[in-house]
Amino acid sequence: MVNVLLRYLNLVVVTLFILSLLSFLLAYLFPGQAVENLTGLRLDELSTLQNNQLKYAIDDNVFVQYWYYMGELFAGNWGVSFSSGLPLYEDIGHYLPASIELSAYALFLSFFIGLPLGFLAALQHHKLTDYGLLSVSLLGYSIPVFWLALIMILGFSLQLGWFPLSGRLSLIFEIPSITGFILVDILLSDSIDKQSALIDALRHLILPTLSIAIVTTTLILRITRRSVIETLNSEFILAAYARGLTPRQVLMRHGVRNALIPIWPLLAMQFPTLLTNAMIVESIFSWPGIGNWLIQAIYQQDYPAIRAGMLAVSVLVVIFTMSIDLTIRLTDPRRRRVGRAAI
Amino acid sequence: MPQSSLYQEEHHPSPLQYTWLEFKNNHIAVAGLFCFVFFLTITIFCPLLAPFDPNVQQIGDLLIPPAWDPNGGISHLFGTDALGRDLLSRIIYGCRMTFGISLLLVLVAMLLGVGLGGVAGMSRGFRSSFLNHTLDSIQAIPTLLIAIIIIAILGPGLVNSMWAIALALIPQFVHQTRDFVRHELSKEYIMAAKLDGASNTHIFFHSILPNMGEMLVVQATLALSVSILDISALGFLKLGAQAPSSELGAMLLEGIEVAYIAPWIIALPGGALFLMMISINLVGDGLRSALRNRLLH
C-alpha cells in the first residue's frame, strides 16, 4: 500500500516536473524574447520588465531561471496576457472551471446512458438488440463532433428555436462568480429569480453537453459490452452456474462487479478525449471555457497565455488520470502484480 | 465452409485467407470496404472526376441549391457556395485532401512508430524503461491536444498541422509495436530462432515483423480515423488548412456564415466526412472481429 502510494507520488512528481520544464522551455521556443514570453510584458513597459528581469534572474544561467520560474509559478504569479493585459492566473481560474463543468456533465450523461446500454447489448449478444445498438454506436463515434454541433445548432436553435445559440447564461441574469461552476454559483447566489436563472443555464447547457456526450456514450457502450461479454465467458461464471445459481443471480453476484473492474481505467482514459472534444465544441458555442480561450490565444499569438494554458490543461489531465489509476490499483487486488505504473 | 470436395484432400486456408473468409461473412464490413475503395478512387482520380475547378468562382451562380431542390440545376449537382464555386468539385477535392493527407500521415507515423517500438521492445534496461515511461505518459493525452500544442509552437497552417498530427500519432504505434514484440519474444519459435544463433535484428525482421502485419493494419485503421478527425477539426478551428483550400473542415467553417440560408453547404461536406469515418470504422471493426474469431477456431 505505502509502496504503491510512494511509486505513484514519484510518478506524479516526475511528470509534473517534466511538464513545468516544458512550459518553461516554451518561452524560449516561441518567437520573441524569453522574458517577454514568461511575463507577458512588452519591452515598452520597461520599469516593470526590469523588475521582472531581476525576479526571473534572466541574466543568470537557465537552471537558476527555472528555479525562479517555479517560485513565481507557485506564488500564483503567472504573468499577464499579451492581448488583454489581464493576469493569467485569474483568467485561467475563471475559464478552466467552465470547461470542467461541461466535460463533467457530459461524462455523467454518457455514463448513465452508455453503461446500461452496454450491459443490455452484452446480455443480448448476437441478437437483434445487440446488432442494433452496435450499429448505432458505430454511427455515434464516426460523427465528427464539430459537424454534430453545427447540425444541432441548425436544427434545434435556428429552425425550432428551442435552445439558445451560444454562451453560458443569458445576459439579464447577474450571477457573481464564486466557484466558477455556473450551476453551483446560481444555487449559492442570493438572486431574486434563482429558478429562472437555473432554467436558463440548463437550456444553455443542453446542446453543448449533448454534442460532446454522444461520442463518449458510444465509446462507453462499446467498452462495457466487450468487458461484460468477456467476463461472462470466464470460468468462474461457469462455476457459478454449476452451483445452480439462476442467470439473474450469476449476473448480479459475479457478473456486474467483475465486469466493471476493467471498465473503470478505460473510462478514465475517456476524460482527456472528452476535454479535447469540449475544446472544439466550446469554440462553436462560444462557451467561455479554456478551449475557446486557448484557441483565441493561438490566433493572437499570445505566447504567455498559450504557455500557461497548456500547463494548466496538461496538469489537470495528468492528475486526473493518475488519481483514477491509483484508486484502481488500491481497490483491485488483481492489478497489484503489475510492477510499473501506467498513466 | 461450403466447398465441393471431389478429392479426399483436406484444404487448410492460410491465416490470411481465414481472416478474409471471416471478414467476408460480415456484409456490413464488406460494404464499408467498398466505400473505402470508393474514397480511395476519388483520392487518386479526382482531377478526372471533378466537373469544375474547385477554386473557380462563377459570379452568376451564387448559392444555387443542390439538384434535388426545386430551385436547383443539373449543371451543379450539389449546388454552389457563397462565392459561386461548385460544391461537388470542392467536396471531391476536399476528400482528396482530407483522406489523402491522412493516409500519408498514417504511413509516416507507422514507419517511425514501428521502428521506435521495435527498439523499445527488443532492448532491456534503462533505455527501454525510459522509452516506456515517456510513451505511457504521452499516450494518455489525446492526439488533438498534442497537435494543438505543437501548432501553438509552430504556428497555424496546413503543413504545420500535418507535422503535428504525424508526431501525435507516433506514440500509439510505438506502444502497440512494443507490446506486440514483448509478447512474441516470450514465445517458443523465437526461442528456436535464438538457439539457431539469430541476432536481435534478425529475429525482429525475420520472425516478428512478418507476424505483425495484421496488428498493424488494425492499428492503422484506428489511426486513420483519428487522423481524419484531427485534420478536419484543425481545419475547422482555423489552425490547419486555411480558407481558400478545399479541406473538408475548412469548408465547414466557411459554410457557417451562410448556414441559415444555405444549409446544404454545411450538410454535404460534413456528410462526406461522416461517410468516410463510417467506412473506415466499419473496416476496422470488421477486421478486428475477423481476427478475434479466427483465433477462436
XYZ file of C-alpha atoms in Angstrom:
640
model
C 0.000 0.000 0.000
C 2.639 2.508 1.087
C 4.861 1.210 -1.662
C 2.179 1.828 -4.294
C 1.446 5.286 -2.923
C 5.121 6.211 -2.984
C 5.521 4.893 -6.512
C 2.597 6.990 -7.706
C 3.807 10.044 -5.850
C 7.141 9.615 -7.564
C 5.456 9.269 -10.957
C 3.284 12.350 -10.423
C 6.211 14.461 -9.279
C 8.392 13.406 -12.210
C 5.638 14.027 -14.748
C 4.767 17.405 -13.281
C 8.446 18.307 -13.280
C 8.708 17.436 -16.986
C 5.568 19.439 -17.761
C 6.784 22.511 -15.893
C 10.165 22.230 -17.590
C 8.420 22.042 -20.966
C 6.326 25.094 -20.214
C 9.472 26.949 -19.183
C 11.269 25.920 -22.366
C 8.255 27.050 -24.424
C 9.186 30.603 -23.522
C 12.463 30.047 -25.358
C 10.895 28.115 -28.256
C 8.314 30.790 -29.033
C 9.392 33.737 -31.151
C 10.355 36.866 -29.231
C 12.304 37.356 -26.043
C 12.033 34.760 -23.315
C 11.369 37.275 -20.552
C 8.513 38.760 -22.595
C 7.022 35.308 -23.115
C 7.366 34.489 -19.429
C 5.847 37.656 -18.046
C 3.631 38.808 -20.880
C 5.012 42.338 -20.555
C 6.179 44.138 -23.677
C 9.547 45.823 -23.851
C 7.991 49.292 -23.700
C 6.859 48.666 -20.130
C 10.474 48.993 -19.181
C 10.485 49.566 -15.453
C 8.230 46.622 -14.580
C 10.087 44.497 -17.052
C 13.382 45.282 -15.389
C 11.958 44.322 -12.030
C 10.789 41.065 -13.515
C 14.141 40.505 -15.113
C 15.556 40.605 -11.615
C 12.768 38.379 -10.365
C 13.300 35.725 -13.040
C 17.076 36.171 -12.815
C 17.214 36.385 -16.592
C 20.921 37.194 -16.575
C 21.798 34.025 -14.713
C 22.003 30.604 -16.352
C 18.969 28.588 -17.382
C 18.785 26.399 -14.280
C 18.652 29.365 -11.944
C 15.993 30.879 -14.184
C 13.934 27.710 -13.972
C 14.174 27.801 -10.194
C 12.854 31.358 -10.095
C 10.195 30.490 -12.667
C 8.916 27.723 -10.409
C 8.882 30.127 -7.485
C 6.728 32.583 -9.412
C 4.510 29.749 -10.638
C 3.752 28.600 -7.094
C 3.205 32.163 -5.952
C 0.333 32.367 -8.436
C 2.206 34.932 -10.485
C 1.829 33.511 -13.991
C 2.378 36.705 -15.949
C -0.154 38.679 -17.967
C -1.717 38.101 -21.359
C -0.225 39.922 -24.360
C -3.608 40.764 -25.812
C -5.772 41.671 -22.836
C -3.168 42.553 -20.220
C -5.113 40.603 -17.593
C -3.260 38.374 -15.135
C -3.241 34.805 -16.466
C -3.687 33.042 -13.142
C -7.057 34.702 -12.535
C -8.038 34.243 -16.181
C -7.382 30.508 -16.125
C -9.048 30.181 -12.762
C -12.096 31.746 -14.364
C -12.169 29.767 -17.626
C -10.997 26.300 -16.550
C -13.996 25.546 -14.275
C -16.383 26.250 -17.167
C -14.651 23.567 -19.256
C -14.515 21.112 -16.372
C -18.195 21.697 -15.727
C -19.123 20.982 -19.339
C -16.956 17.846 -19.526
C -18.178 16.564 -16.178
C -21.847 16.818 -17.132
C -21.116 15.160 -20.460
C -19.212 12.376 -18.689
C -22.043 11.734 -16.239
C -24.606 11.757 -19.022
C -22.646 9.253 -21.066
C -22.204 7.046 -18.004
C -25.906 6.960 -17.334
C -26.761 6.113 -20.924
C -23.697 4.136 -22.004
C -23.294 1.689 -19.106
C -26.845 0.239 -19.065
C -26.969 0.061 -22.843
C -23.605 -1.706 -22.874
C -24.902 -4.282 -20.397
C -28.062 -4.702 -22.454
C -26.080 -5.252 -25.644
C -23.791 -7.778 -23.961
C -26.662 -9.767 -22.430
C -28.358 -9.895 -25.821
C -25.091 -10.889 -27.512
C -25.609 -11.920 -31.167
C -29.248 -10.899 -31.095
C -31.093 -8.093 -32.793
C -30.754 -5.660 -29.871
C -27.015 -6.179 -29.801
C -26.605 -5.562 -33.514
C -28.891 -2.543 -33.395
C -27.004 -0.930 -30.519
C -23.680 -1.764 -32.127
C -24.675 -0.129 -35.413
C -25.980 2.973 -33.675
C -22.785 3.221 -31.633
C -20.717 2.944 -34.817
C -22.630 5.881 -36.264
C -22.159 7.746 -32.996
C -18.416 7.528 -32.840
C -17.925 8.144 -36.527
C -19.616 11.513 -36.366
C -17.247 14.499 -36.325
C -18.006 16.475 -33.156
C -17.951 19.887 -34.795
C -20.330 18.796 -37.544
C -22.720 17.323 -35.000
C -22.664 20.580 -33.041
C -23.359 22.604 -36.188
C -26.246 20.340 -37.195
C -27.682 20.644 -33.696
C -27.444 24.426 -33.840
C -29.101 24.432 -37.267
C -31.880 22.124 -36.123
C -32.651 22.979 -32.537
C -31.596 26.615 -32.324
C -32.287 28.111 -35.729
C -35.156 26.005 -37.109
C -37.022 25.056 -33.951
C -35.774 27.791 -31.644
C -35.847 25.527 -28.590
C -32.415 26.286 -27.220
C -30.208 29.387 -27.213
C -27.456 29.595 -29.801
C -24.392 30.346 -27.733
C -22.991 31.426 -24.398
C -23.438 30.189 -20.887
C -26.145 32.297 -19.318
C -28.488 34.972 -20.598
C -27.167 38.486 -20.025
C -30.203 39.526 -17.969
C -29.014 37.473 -15.020
C -26.149 38.712 -12.962
C -24.578 35.870 -11.036
C -21.365 36.590 -9.110
C -18.654 34.033 -9.857
C -17.720 32.212 -6.638
C -16.738 28.689 -7.621
C -16.708 29.171 -11.392
C -19.255 26.376 -11.871
C -22.361 28.097 -13.138
C -24.997 25.837 -11.589
C -23.312 25.917 -8.181
C -22.901 29.670 -8.426
C -26.587 30.155 -9.155
C -27.556 27.994 -6.180
C -25.166 29.928 -3.948
C -26.216 33.367 -5.142
C -28.985 35.327 -3.443
C -30.509 36.461 -6.731
C -34.270 37.028 -6.850
C -35.046 34.733 -9.786
C -32.871 31.837 -8.863
C -35.214 29.417 -10.550
C -35.448 31.147 -13.893
C -31.665 31.639 -13.918
C -31.229 27.929 -13.278
C -33.590 27.027 -16.128
C -31.786 29.439 -18.432
C -28.395 27.978 -17.548
C -29.691 24.452 -18.151
C -31.086 25.451 -21.538
C -27.670 26.817 -22.463
C -26.022 23.621 -21.260
C -28.120 21.084 -23.167
C -26.776 21.417 -26.718
C -23.024 21.546 -25.937
C -23.325 18.730 -23.404
C -25.247 16.534 -25.814
C -22.857 17.058 -28.681
C -19.886 16.047 -26.536
C -21.711 13.250 -24.747
C -22.860 11.377 -27.861
C -19.346 10.374 -28.887
C -18.347 9.375 -25.359
C -21.588 7.453 -24.800
C -20.962 5.243 -27.801
C -17.397 4.590 -26.694
C -18.545 3.670 -23.187
C -21.232 1.413 -24.653
C -18.634 -0.488 -26.672
C -16.140 -0.780 -23.832
C -18.832 -2.027 -21.446
C -20.204 -4.507 -23.949
C -16.803 -6.056 -24.654
C -15.911 -6.278 -20.977
C -19.223 -7.876 -19.972
C -19.013 -10.416 -22.793
C -15.509 -11.372 -21.781
C -16.455 -11.644 -18.112
C -19.499 -13.796 -18.833
C -17.322 -16.179 -20.843
C -14.884 -16.752 -17.991
C -14.724 -19.873 -15.904
C -15.945 -18.579 -12.570
C -19.252 -17.727 -14.248
C -19.476 -21.324 -15.423
C -18.686 -22.455 -11.885
C -21.458 -20.253 -10.548
C -23.927 -21.805 -12.983
C -22.694 -25.241 -11.968
C -23.542 -24.449 -8.370
C -27.131 -23.945 -9.508
C -27.489 -20.183 -9.423
C -30.069 -18.593 -11.683
C -28.815 -16.408 -14.550
C -30.025 -13.342 -12.686
C -28.107 -14.281 -9.526
C -24.988 -15.074 -11.551
C -25.119 -11.695 -13.239
C -25.803 -9.732 -10.071
C -23.370 -11.529 -7.757
C -20.498 -12.359 -10.098
C -21.024 -10.652 -13.431
C -21.576 -6.985 -12.751
C -18.763 -6.339 -10.308
C -16.136 -8.258 -12.218
C -17.192 -6.708 -15.497
C -16.949 -3.196 -14.084
C -13.339 -3.533 -12.902
C -11.649 -3.445 -16.301
C -14.079 -0.749 -17.442
C -13.012 1.950 -14.962
C -9.490 2.587 -16.246
C -10.734 2.710 -19.824
C -13.402 5.156 -18.797
C -10.867 7.323 -17.043
C -8.950 7.427 -20.299
C -12.011 8.988 -21.919
C -11.654 12.150 -19.878
C -8.818 13.691 -21.942
C -10.707 12.894 -25.146
C -13.769 14.457 -23.633
C -11.824 17.573 -22.723
C -10.456 17.863 -26.255
C -13.918 17.495 -27.748
C -15.127 20.061 -25.244
C -12.444 22.448 -26.516
C -13.805 22.192 -30.066
C -17.438 22.440 -29.031
C -16.687 25.426 -26.803
C -15.419 27.427 -29.726
C -18.610 26.641 -31.683
C -20.993 27.539 -28.870
C -18.861 30.484 -27.639
C -18.759 28.753 -24.268
C -16.378 30.740 -22.074
C -14.078 27.785 -21.380
C -10.376 27.095 -21.511
C -10.522 25.626 -25.035
C -12.097 28.679 -26.539
C -9.662 30.879 -24.640
C -6.640 28.846 -25.718
C -7.624 28.801 -29.386
C -8.131 32.562 -29.302
C -4.675 32.840 -27.743
C -3.192 30.836 -30.617
C -4.852 33.124 -33.196
C -3.483 36.202 -31.450
C -0.052 34.659 -30.861
C -0.456 35.365 -27.188
C 2.531 33.293 -26.073
C 2.283 33.759 -22.290
C -1.355 32.661 -22.443
C -0.549 29.590 -24.568
C 2.239 28.613 -22.171
C 0.127 28.952 -19.048
C -2.986 27.401 -20.622
C -1.108 24.353 -21.881
C 0.438 23.853 -18.468
C -2.925 24.081 -16.712
C -4.703 21.680 -19.093
C -1.932 19.087 -19.128
C -1.518 19.153 -15.348
C -5.257 18.662 -14.992
C -5.256 15.701 -17.383
C -2.238 14.069 -15.768
C -3.518 14.431 -12.208
C -6.953 13.148 -13.164
C -5.743 10.036 -14.988
C -3.155 9.277 -12.311
C -5.589 9.523 -9.450
C -8.084 7.246 -11.210
C -5.295 4.785 -11.875
C -4.215 4.908 -8.242
C -7.746 4.220 -6.992
C -7.947 1.215 -9.271
C -4.602 -0.102 -8.107
C -5.625 0.249 -4.477
C -9.049 -1.361 -4.902
C -8.362 -4.141 -7.388
C -6.111 -6.851 -5.980
C -5.530 -8.403 -9.396
C -3.589 -5.415 -10.617
C -1.142 -5.320 -7.691
C 1.255 -7.590 -9.502
C 1.833 -5.073 -12.251
C 5.222 -3.667 -11.443
C 5.175 -0.460 -13.390
C 2.519 2.186 -13.121
C 0.976 3.398 -16.349
C -0.949 6.587 -16.751
C -17.278 -23.605 -45.362
C -19.112 -24.913 -48.443
C -16.567 -26.469 -50.740
C -17.172 -29.334 -53.103
C -14.578 -31.915 -52.150
C -14.006 -34.092 -55.162
C -10.832 -35.417 -53.695
C -10.070 -36.656 -50.246
C -7.541 -33.872 -49.862
C -8.169 -31.597 -46.919
C -7.956 -27.868 -47.530
C -6.381 -25.661 -44.868
C -6.656 -21.951 -45.593
C -3.682 -19.822 -44.607
C -4.191 -17.361 -41.722
C -4.638 -14.514 -44.200
C -7.287 -16.456 -46.122
C -9.018 -17.284 -42.854
C -9.174 -13.615 -41.988
C -10.636 -12.805 -45.387
C -13.247 -15.571 -45.080
C -14.291 -14.272 -41.674
C -14.317 -10.700 -42.935
C -16.412 -11.642 -45.972
C -19.129 -13.095 -43.766
C -19.694 -9.679 -42.231
C -21.665 -7.987 -45.002
C -21.737 -4.550 -43.428
C -17.964 -4.564 -43.130
C -17.667 -5.524 -46.804
C -19.941 -2.590 -47.663
C -17.570 -0.416 -45.613
C -14.656 -1.804 -47.591
C -16.357 -0.854 -50.872
C -16.954 2.623 -49.502
C -13.287 2.817 -48.522
C -12.217 1.794 -52.029
C -14.613 4.425 -53.411
C -12.895 7.158 -51.387
C -9.514 5.808 -52.430
C -10.567 6.049 -56.096
C -11.741 9.616 -55.569
C -8.454 10.480 -53.933
C -6.395 9.122 -56.801
C -8.500 10.143 -59.819
C -10.072 13.348 -58.519
C -8.939 15.671 -61.380
C -10.765 13.365 -63.809
C -13.904 13.091 -61.679
C -14.463 16.691 -60.630
C -16.672 18.566 -63.133
C -15.256 22.036 -62.320
C -12.136 23.599 -60.918
C -12.731 23.757 -57.144
C -11.473 27.327 -56.833
C -13.063 28.970 -59.893
C -15.792 31.405 -58.891
C -18.768 31.685 -61.210
C -20.152 35.111 -60.361
C -23.562 34.406 -61.916
C -24.188 31.226 -59.897
C -24.094 32.128 -56.212
C -25.712 29.827 -53.657
C -27.508 27.536 -56.112
C -29.260 24.724 -54.194
C -28.497 21.059 -54.965
C -30.080 19.332 -57.943
C -32.877 17.657 -55.950
C -34.148 21.038 -54.781
C -36.859 22.679 -56.995
C -34.576 25.689 -57.487
C -31.512 23.631 -58.223
C -29.940 22.949 -61.605
C -28.363 19.881 -63.109
C -25.111 21.626 -64.011
C -24.185 21.974 -60.331
C -25.175 18.645 -58.825
C -24.518 19.646 -55.192
C -25.148 23.358 -55.782
C -22.664 26.174 -55.314
C -21.340 28.047 -52.291
C -21.445 31.740 -51.403
C -18.607 32.541 -53.822
C -20.094 30.591 -56.727
C -17.760 27.611 -56.527
C -19.115 24.204 -57.499
C -19.708 22.260 -54.276
C -19.373 18.788 -55.807
C -15.904 19.571 -57.161
C -14.915 21.117 -53.853
C -16.075 18.068 -51.937
C -14.224 15.737 -54.320
C -11.042 17.755 -53.920
C -11.730 18.037 -50.194
C -11.939 14.254 -49.895
C -8.623 14.055 -51.683
C -7.026 16.490 -49.253
C -8.501 15.133 -46.055
C -8.332 11.453 -46.944
C -5.084 11.511 -48.896
C -3.183 13.571 -46.354
C -4.432 11.391 -43.504
C -3.348 8.263 -45.352
C 0.089 9.756 -45.886
C 0.392 10.819 -42.261
C -0.603 7.371 -41.004
C 2.016 5.726 -43.232
C 4.748 8.055 -41.986
C 3.705 7.629 -38.359
C 3.547 3.854 -38.804
C 7.068 3.626 -40.239
C 8.577 5.732 -37.474
C 6.431 4.172 -34.758
C 7.271 0.590 -35.709
C 10.969 1.450 -35.809
C 10.937 3.048 -32.381
C 8.641 0.376 -30.973
C 10.932 -2.338 -32.252
C 13.888 -0.747 -30.494
C 11.862 -0.309 -27.312
C 10.599 -3.879 -27.407
C 13.895 -5.555 -28.158
C 16.017 -3.604 -25.709
C 16.187 -4.078 -21.967
C 17.290 -1.958 -19.081
C 17.425 1.810 -18.840
C 16.804 2.622 -22.497
C 13.659 0.517 -22.593
C 12.249 1.747 -19.285
C 12.891 5.375 -20.234
C 11.069 4.927 -23.561
C 8.199 3.088 -21.896
C 7.799 5.731 -19.277
C 7.690 8.695 -21.642
C 5.401 6.847 -24.029
C 2.918 5.904 -21.369
C 2.603 9.475 -20.247
C 2.202 10.758 -23.805
C -0.359 8.108 -24.685
C -2.830 9.324 -22.114
C -3.080 12.676 -23.890
C -5.372 12.781 -26.945
C -3.677 13.390 -30.291
C -5.690 16.507 -30.997
C -4.447 18.122 -27.793
C -0.851 17.272 -28.672
C -1.431 18.596 -32.178
C -2.831 21.858 -30.799
C 0.218 22.216 -28.535
C 2.594 21.615 -31.446
C 0.663 24.073 -33.619
C 0.813 26.629 -30.826
C 4.594 26.408 -31.109
C 4.883 26.153 -34.912
C 2.012 28.475 -35.795
C -1.160 27.635 -37.783
C -1.022 26.238 -41.313
C -1.665 23.018 -43.220
C 1.946 21.812 -43.287
C 2.418 22.553 -39.602
C -0.779 20.716 -38.743
C 0.455 17.737 -40.777
C 3.665 17.685 -38.770
C 1.699 17.980 -35.575
C -0.668 15.109 -36.342
C 2.091 12.806 -37.591
C 4.062 13.426 -34.402
C 0.968 12.917 -32.274
C 0.133 9.587 -33.956
C 3.570 8.016 -33.452
C 3.236 7.098 -29.732
C 0.284 4.763 -30.370
C 2.217 2.785 -32.955
C 5.254 2.624 -30.711
C 3.122 1.414 -27.827
C 1.367 -1.302 -29.842
C 4.566 -2.480 -31.506
C 6.417 -2.617 -28.216
C 3.690 -4.640 -26.531
C 3.468 -6.979 -29.502
C 7.231 -7.517 -29.634
C 7.338 -8.168 -25.884
C 4.554 -10.693 -26.225
C 6.141 -12.501 -29.159
C 9.585 -12.609 -27.569
C 8.299 -14.952 -24.896
C 7.056 -17.480 -27.475
C 8.853 -20.634 -28.413
C 9.515 -20.019 -32.080
C 11.590 -17.014 -31.083
C 13.492 -19.209 -28.660
C 14.117 -21.626 -31.520
C 15.481 -18.813 -33.657
C 17.666 -17.684 -30.761
C 19.041 -21.193 -30.321
C 19.913 -21.171 -34.007
C 22.089 -18.182 -33.246
C 19.966 -15.421 -34.788
C 20.884 -11.883 -33.790
C 18.329 -9.457 -32.375
C 17.889 -7.603 -35.671
C 17.469 -10.889 -37.498
C 14.810 -12.014 -35.043
C 12.953 -8.729 -35.393
C 12.968 -8.577 -39.185
C 12.545 -12.253 -39.994
C 10.464 -13.647 -37.153
C 8.446 -10.873 -35.536
C 7.791 -8.368 -38.336
C 6.003 -10.861 -40.657
C 3.582 -11.689 -37.839
C 2.874 -8.065 -37.090
C 1.098 -7.199 -40.367
C -2.458 -7.721 -39.197
C -1.988 -5.882 -35.928
C -0.521 -3.003 -37.896
C -3.439 -2.867 -40.329
C -5.958 -2.759 -37.487
C -3.937 -0.080 -35.724
C -3.635 1.856 -38.984
C -7.402 1.975 -39.463
C -7.761 3.358 -35.946
C -5.035 5.904 -36.609
C -6.604 6.815 -39.945
C -9.947 7.669 -38.376
C -8.195 9.694 -35.656
C -6.084 11.463 -38.232
C -9.062 12.373 -40.438
C -10.980 13.718 -37.464
C -7.967 15.688 -36.282
C -7.032 17.227 -39.597
C -10.586 18.323 -40.288
C -11.028 19.576 -36.719
C -7.855 21.628 -37.034
C -9.070 22.973 -40.375
C -12.361 23.829 -38.746
C -10.633 25.655 -35.886
C -8.610 27.711 -38.404
C -5.433 26.079 -37.094
C -4.837 23.764 -40.067
C -5.738 24.285 -43.712
C -6.683 27.906 -44.337
C -9.756 29.394 -46.008
C -9.495 29.092 -49.809
C -8.330 25.498 -49.555
C -10.993 22.847 -50.092
C -10.128 20.811 -46.979
C -13.428 19.497 -45.571
C -13.084 21.051 -42.120
C -12.103 24.427 -43.544
C -15.091 24.190 -45.921
C -17.424 23.640 -42.979
C -16.034 26.723 -41.291
C -16.633 28.797 -44.435
C -20.158 27.437 -44.664
C -21.150 28.678 -41.201
C -21.617 32.239 -42.423
C -24.373 31.232 -44.819
C -25.604 28.200 -42.885
C -29.047 29.656 -42.288
C -29.937 30.392 -45.917
C -27.910 27.543 -47.443
C -27.805 24.577 -45.024
C -26.527 22.211 -47.741
C -23.143 23.952 -47.669
C -22.674 22.574 -44.158
C -24.592 19.334 -44.561
C -22.860 17.940 -47.665
C -19.138 18.289 -46.770
C -19.903 17.125 -43.242
C -21.821 14.194 -44.684
C -18.841 13.247 -46.828
C -16.627 13.362 -43.747
C -19.147 11.267 -41.817
C -19.313 8.650 -44.584
C -15.529 8.496 -44.701
C -15.364 7.918 -40.951
C -18.096 5.261 -41.062
C -16.381 3.318 -43.833
C -13.040 3.343 -42.031
C -14.565 2.351 -38.716
C -16.577 -0.424 -40.368
C -13.482 -1.863 -42.000
C -11.522 -1.572 -38.765
C -14.259 -3.189 -36.693
C -14.812 -5.960 -39.215
C -11.112 -6.670 -39.363
C -10.782 -6.754 -35.594
C -13.672 -9.158 -35.092
C -12.458 -11.289 -38.009
C -9.079 -11.590 -36.339
C -10.678 -12.363 -32.995
C -12.921 -15.055 -34.498
C -10.010 -16.509 -36.423
C -8.087 -17.004 -33.216
C -11.077 -18.811 -31.712
C -11.004 -21.500 -34.431
